[in-house]
Amino acid sequence: QPDLFSTLKGNLGSPYFAPFQNDKEKGWIHMRKYVIAGNWKMNKTPDEATALINELKPLVAGASCDVVVGVPFVDLPAALEAVKGTAIGVAAQNCHWEKSGAFTGEVSAEMLKAMKVGYVIIGHSERRTYFGDTDVTVQKRVRAALDAGLTVILCVGEYLEQREQGVTGEVVAMQTKIALGGVTEEELKRIIIAYEPVWAIGTGRTATAQQANEVCALIRNTLAGLYSWTCADDVVVQYGGSMNAGNAAELLAQPDVDGGLIGGASLKPQDFAAIVAAAK
Ligand code: PEP
């Protein structure tokens, strides 16, 4: 779809702040701090969570990026205990927008805050596809998470049909705009955006580095429109969708890709650690 990103052509990255600076050895360095987050989905019991994190800890001890594990609700206590004394952050995979009430099966952002959970993944395509999450409920969850002091990993991304019809840019911009409705400049500092093309999640079909960068840049452009380039430049925009130890370095070398949200590979400590090592 050559015209999809025409507004961005020749304007990848901000006019005010180059994402790359000269570096003697590599020729460039990535200026935003990378964030590599695992999304374990509905995998691992609490004991298995402890074991996985214990295996991961020495492998990522020297990481130059932020490392987060996104675990099922029941694993949160075990994960929080296991990461103590390390820099690894812990994320929940969803939260409800009300503080408490008659919402059987739900967990509120306030409850996560009380447990000292630092991050929450919101709007993952599996929540949108299988559990009825909409742009509007995503916005409400984001609001509750920010009010509770959490850092949000907000997921956006198009279905294959949407990409084929040439509306990726529109879809992703709309999801971003609605999710961030009411979010202030100050609160934006606690937002990470994960661009996750739905067709690449759990399929082994990764977006090319160019496709990933184009949409991450489009998201940053959208943020610049909503806030300013100065704000947009500071936001971490991750790519997610079958990122693995083999393709991470190329994806992460893109100027607008500031990290990854990793599903399958985050369940294998060696693979996840290899992705973390590529984020530098
Ligand atoms: C995800 O669940 O967010 C994801 C990107 O999964 P996978 O890496 O398995 O495609």
Coordinates of C-alpha atoms and ligand atoms in Angstrom, one line a residue:
Q1 CA 0.0 0.0 0.0
P2 CA 2.4 2.7 -1.2
D3 CA 0.2 5.6 -0.3
L4 CA -0.8 4.6 3.2
F5 CA 1.9 6.5 4.9
S6 CA 2.3 9.3 2.4
T7 CA 1.9 11.9 5.1
L8 CA 5.0 10.5 6.8
K9 CA 7.2 10.2 3.8
G10 CA 10.5 12.0 4.3
N11 CA 9.3 12.8 7.8
L12 CA 10.1 9.6 9.8
G13 CA 11.1 10.7 13.3
S14 CA 10.6 14.1 14.8
P15 CA 11.8 17.3 13.3
Y16 CA 12.9 18.4 16.8
F17 CA 14.7 15.4 18.2
A18 CA 16.6 12.9 16.2
P19 CA 16.0 9.3 17.5
F20 CA 19.5 8.6 16.5
Q21 CA 22.8 10.3 17.5
N22 CA 26.2 9.7 16.1
D23 CA 28.2 7.0 17.8
K24 CA 31.8 6.2 17.0
E25 CA 31.5 2.4 16.9
K26 CA 28.0 1.8 15.4
G27 CA 27.5 5.0 13.6
W28 CA 24.3 5.6 15.6
I29 CA 22.6 5.0 18.9
H30 CA 19.0 4.7 19.7
M31 CA 18.0 7.6 22.0
R32 CA 14.8 6.3 23.7
K33 CA 15.3 3.6 26.3
Y34 CA 14.0 0.3 25.0
V35 CA 11.3 -1.6 26.9
I36 CA 11.1 -5.3 26.3
A37 CA 7.9 -6.8 27.9
G38 CA 6.8 -10.4 27.9
N39 CA 3.1 -11.2 27.6
W40 CA 2.7 -14.7 29.1
K41 CA -1.0 -14.8 28.2
M42 CA -2.9 -17.6 30.0
N43 CA 0.3 -19.6 30.8
K44 CA 2.1 -20.7 33.9
T45 CA 1.0 -21.5 37.4
P46 CA 2.4 -19.5 40.3
D47 CA 5.1 -22.1 40.9
E48 CA 6.0 -22.1 37.2
A49 CA 6.1 -18.3 37.2
T50 CA 8.6 -18.3 40.0
A51 CA 10.7 -20.9 38.3
L52 CA 10.6 -19.0 34.9
I53 CA 11.6 -15.7 36.6
N54 CA 14.3 -17.3 38.6
E55 CA 15.8 -18.6 35.4
L56 CA 15.4 -15.3 33.6
K57 CA 17.0 -13.2 36.4
P58 CA 20.7 -13.9 35.8
L59 CA 20.1 -13.8 32.0
V60 CA 18.9 -10.2 32.0
A61 CA 20.8 -8.9 35.0
G62 CA 23.0 -6.6 32.8
A63 CA 20.2 -5.5 30.5
S64 CA 20.5 -2.0 29.2
C65 CA 16.7 -1.8 28.5
D66 CA 13.7 -2.0 30.8
V67 CA 12.4 -5.6 31.2
V68 CA 8.8 -6.4 32.2
V69 CA 7.0 -9.7 32.5
G70 CA 3.2 -9.7 31.9
V71 CA 1.7 -12.5 33.9
P72 CA -1.8 -13.9 34.7
F73 CA -3.5 -12.3 37.7
V74 CA -3.0 -15.4 39.9
D75 CA 0.7 -15.3 39.2
L76 CA 1.2 -11.7 40.3
P77 CA 2.1 -12.4 44.0
A78 CA 4.7 -15.0 42.9
A79 CA 6.1 -12.8 40.2
L80 CA 6.3 -9.7 42.5
E81 CA 8.2 -11.8 45.0
A82 CA 10.5 -13.4 42.5
V83 CA 11.6 -10.1 40.9
K84 CA 12.4 -8.5 44.3
G85 CA 15.9 -7.0 44.2
T86 CA 16.0 -6.9 40.4
A87 CA 15.1 -4.3 37.9
I88 CA 12.4 -6.5 36.3
G89 CA 8.9 -5.0 36.3
V90 CA 5.7 -6.9 36.6
A91 CA 2.6 -6.3 34.5
A92 CA -1.0 -7.5 34.7
Q93 CA -2.7 -8.3 31.4
N94 CA -5.9 -6.3 31.9
C95 CA -7.8 -4.2 34.5
H96 CA -11.3 -3.0 35.0
W97 CA -12.3 0.6 35.0
E98 CA -14.3 0.6 38.2
K99 CA -12.6 0.6 41.6
S100 CA -14.8 -2.2 42.9
G101 CA -18.3 -3.5 42.6
A102 CA -20.5 -6.1 40.9
F103 CA -18.2 -7.2 38.1
T104 CA -17.7 -10.9 38.6
G105 CA -14.4 -12.2 37.4
E106 CA -12.8 -8.7 36.9
V107 CA -9.8 -7.1 38.7
S108 CA -9.6 -3.4 39.2
A109 CA -6.6 -1.1 38.6
E110 CA -6.9 -0.1 42.3
M111 CA -6.4 -3.8 43.3
L112 CA -3.2 -3.9 41.1
K113 CA -2.0 -0.7 42.7
A114 CA -2.6 -2.2 46.2
M115 CA -0.4 -5.1 45.2
K116 CA 2.3 -2.7 43.9
V117 CA 2.1 -4.0 40.3
G118 CA 3.8 -1.4 38.1
Y119 CA 2.4 -2.1 34.7
V120 CA -0.8 -3.2 33.0
I121 CA -1.3 -4.3 29.4
I122 CA -4.5 -2.8 28.0
G123 CA -6.4 -3.4 24.8
H124 CA -4.5 -6.5 23.7
S125 CA -6.1 -7.9 20.5
E126 CA -7.0 -11.1 22.2
R127 CA -9.1 -9.0 24.7
R128 CA -10.6 -7.1 21.8
T129 CA -11.3 -10.2 19.7
Y130 CA -12.4 -12.8 22.3
F131 CA -13.7 -10.7 25.2
G132 CA -15.5 -7.8 23.7
D133 CA -13.1 -5.0 24.5
T134 CA -13.8 -1.9 22.3
D135 CA -11.9 1.3 21.8
V136 CA -14.3 2.9 24.4
T137 CA -13.7 0.2 27.1
V138 CA -10.0 0.4 26.4
Q139 CA -10.1 4.2 27.0
K140 CA -11.9 3.6 30.3
R141 CA -9.4 1.0 31.4
V142 CA -6.5 3.3 30.5
R143 CA -8.1 6.1 32.6
A144 CA -8.5 3.8 35.6
A145 CA -4.9 2.5 35.3
L146 CA -3.4 6.0 35.1
D147 CA -5.5 7.1 38.0
A148 CA -4.1 4.2 40.0
G149 CA -0.6 5.3 39.2
L150 CA 0.2 2.3 36.8
T151 CA 2.2 2.4 33.6
V152 CA 0.1 1.3 30.7
I153 CA 1.2 -0.8 27.8
L154 CA -1.5 0.1 25.3
C155 CA -2.0 -2.3 22.4
V156 CA -3.1 -1.2 19.0
G157 CA -3.0 -3.0 15.6
E158 CA -4.9 -3.8 12.5
Y159 CA -6.5 -7.1 11.3
L160 CA -5.2 -8.6 8.1
E161 CA -8.3 -7.5 6.1
Q162 CA -7.7 -4.0 7.2
R163 CA -4.1 -4.0 6.1
E164 CA -5.1 -5.5 2.8
Q165 CA -7.7 -2.8 2.3
G166 CA -5.1 -0.1 2.9
V167 CA -6.6 1.3 6.2
T168 CA -3.9 0.3 8.6
G169 CA -3.0 3.9 9.2
E170 CA -6.5 5.0 9.9
V171 CA -7.3 2.0 12.2
V172 CA -4.2 2.4 14.3
A173 CA -4.5 6.2 14.5
M174 CA -8.1 5.9 15.6
Q175 CA -7.4 3.3 18.2
T176 CA -4.6 5.4 19.6
K177 CA -6.7 8.6 19.6
I178 CA -9.7 7.0 21.3
A179 CA -7.6 5.1 23.9
L180 CA -5.8 8.4 24.8
G181 CA -8.9 10.5 25.1
G182 CA -8.5 12.6 28.2
V183 CA -4.9 11.6 28.9
T184 CA -2.8 14.6 29.8
E185 CA 0.7 15.4 28.7
E186 CA 1.9 14.5 32.2
E187 CA 0.1 11.2 32.1
L188 CA 1.4 10.3 28.6
K189 CA 4.8 9.7 30.4
R190 CA 3.2 6.6 31.8
I191 CA 2.0 5.3 28.4
I192 CA 3.8 2.7 26.3
I193 CA 2.2 1.9 23.0
A194 CA 2.6 -1.5 21.5
Y195 CA 1.9 -1.8 17.8
E196 CA 0.7 -5.3 17.3
P197 CA -0.6 -6.2 13.8
V198 CA -3.2 -8.9 14.7
W199 CA -2.1 -11.0 11.7
A200 CA 1.4 -11.3 13.3
I201 CA 0.4 -12.3 16.8
G202 CA 1.1 -16.0 17.6
T203 CA 1.2 -16.8 13.9
G204 CA 5.0 -16.8 13.3
R205 CA 4.4 -14.2 10.6
T206 CA 6.3 -11.2 11.6
A207 CA 5.9 -7.7 10.1
T208 CA 8.9 -6.7 8.1
A209 CA 11.2 -4.2 9.9
Q210 CA 10.0 -1.6 7.5
Q211 CA 6.3 -2.3 8.1
A212 CA 6.9 -2.2 11.8
N213 CA 8.8 1.0 11.7
E214 CA 6.2 2.7 9.3
V215 CA 3.4 2.1 11.7
C216 CA 5.4 2.9 14.9
A217 CA 6.3 6.2 13.2
L218 CA 2.7 6.8 12.3
I219 CA 1.7 6.3 15.9
R220 CA 4.4 8.8 16.9
N221 CA 3.0 11.2 14.3
T222 CA -0.4 10.7 15.8
L223 CA 0.9 11.5 19.2
A224 CA 2.6 14.6 17.9
G225 CA -0.8 15.7 16.5
L226 CA -2.5 15.1 19.8
Y227 CA 0.2 16.6 22.0
S228 CA 3.5 17.9 20.5
W229 CA 6.6 16.5 18.9
T230 CA 8.4 17.0 22.2
C231 CA 6.0 14.8 24.0
A232 CA 5.7 12.3 21.1
D233 CA 9.5 11.9 21.0
D234 CA 9.6 10.6 24.6
V235 CA 6.9 7.9 24.2
V236 CA 8.1 4.3 23.9
V237 CA 6.5 2.6 20.9
Q238 CA 7.0 -1.1 20.8
Y239 CA 6.5 -3.6 18.1
G240 CA 4.7 -6.9 18.9
G241 CA 3.9 -9.9 16.7
S242 CA 6.0 -13.1 16.6
M243 CA 9.2 -11.2 17.6
N244 CA 11.8 -13.8 18.5
A245 CA 15.5 -14.2 19.2
G246 CA 16.2 -14.4 15.4
N247 CA 14.3 -11.3 14.2
A248 CA 14.5 -9.0 17.2
A249 CA 17.8 -7.2 16.3
E250 CA 16.5 -6.1 12.9
L251 CA 13.2 -4.9 14.3
L252 CA 14.8 -3.1 17.2
A253 CA 17.3 -1.4 14.9
Q254 CA 14.4 0.7 13.4
P255 CA 14.4 4.3 14.5
D256 CA 10.8 4.3 15.7
V257 CA 10.7 0.8 17.2
D258 CA 11.6 1.3 20.9
G259 CA 11.1 -2.2 22.2
G260 CA 8.9 -5.3 21.9
L261 CA 5.8 -6.9 23.4
I262 CA 6.7 -10.6 23.2
G263 CA 4.2 -13.5 23.5
G264 CA 5.5 -17.0 22.7
A265 CA 9.2 -16.2 23.0
S266 CA 8.7 -14.7 26.5
L267 CA 7.9 -18.1 27.9
K268 CA 11.4 -19.3 27.0
P269 CA 13.9 -17.5 29.2
Q270 CA 16.9 -18.0 26.8
D271 CA 14.9 -16.6 23.9
F272 CA 13.4 -13.7 25.9
A273 CA 16.9 -12.9 27.2
A274 CA 18.3 -12.9 23.6
I275 CA 15.6 -10.3 22.7
V276 CA 16.5 -8.2 25.7
A277 CA 20.2 -8.4 24.7
A278 CA 19.3 -7.2 21.2
A279 CA 17.7 -4.1 22.7
K280 CA 20.7 -1.8 22.9
Ligands
PEP1 C1 1.4 -10.9 22.1 O1 0.7 -11.7 22.6 O2 1.4 -9.7 22.4 C2 2.4 -11.3 21.0 C3 3.0 -10.4 20.4 O3 2.4 -12.6 20.8 P1 3.5 -13.4 19.9 O4 4.9 -12.8 20.2 O5 3.4 -14.8 20.3 O6 3.1 -13.2 18.5

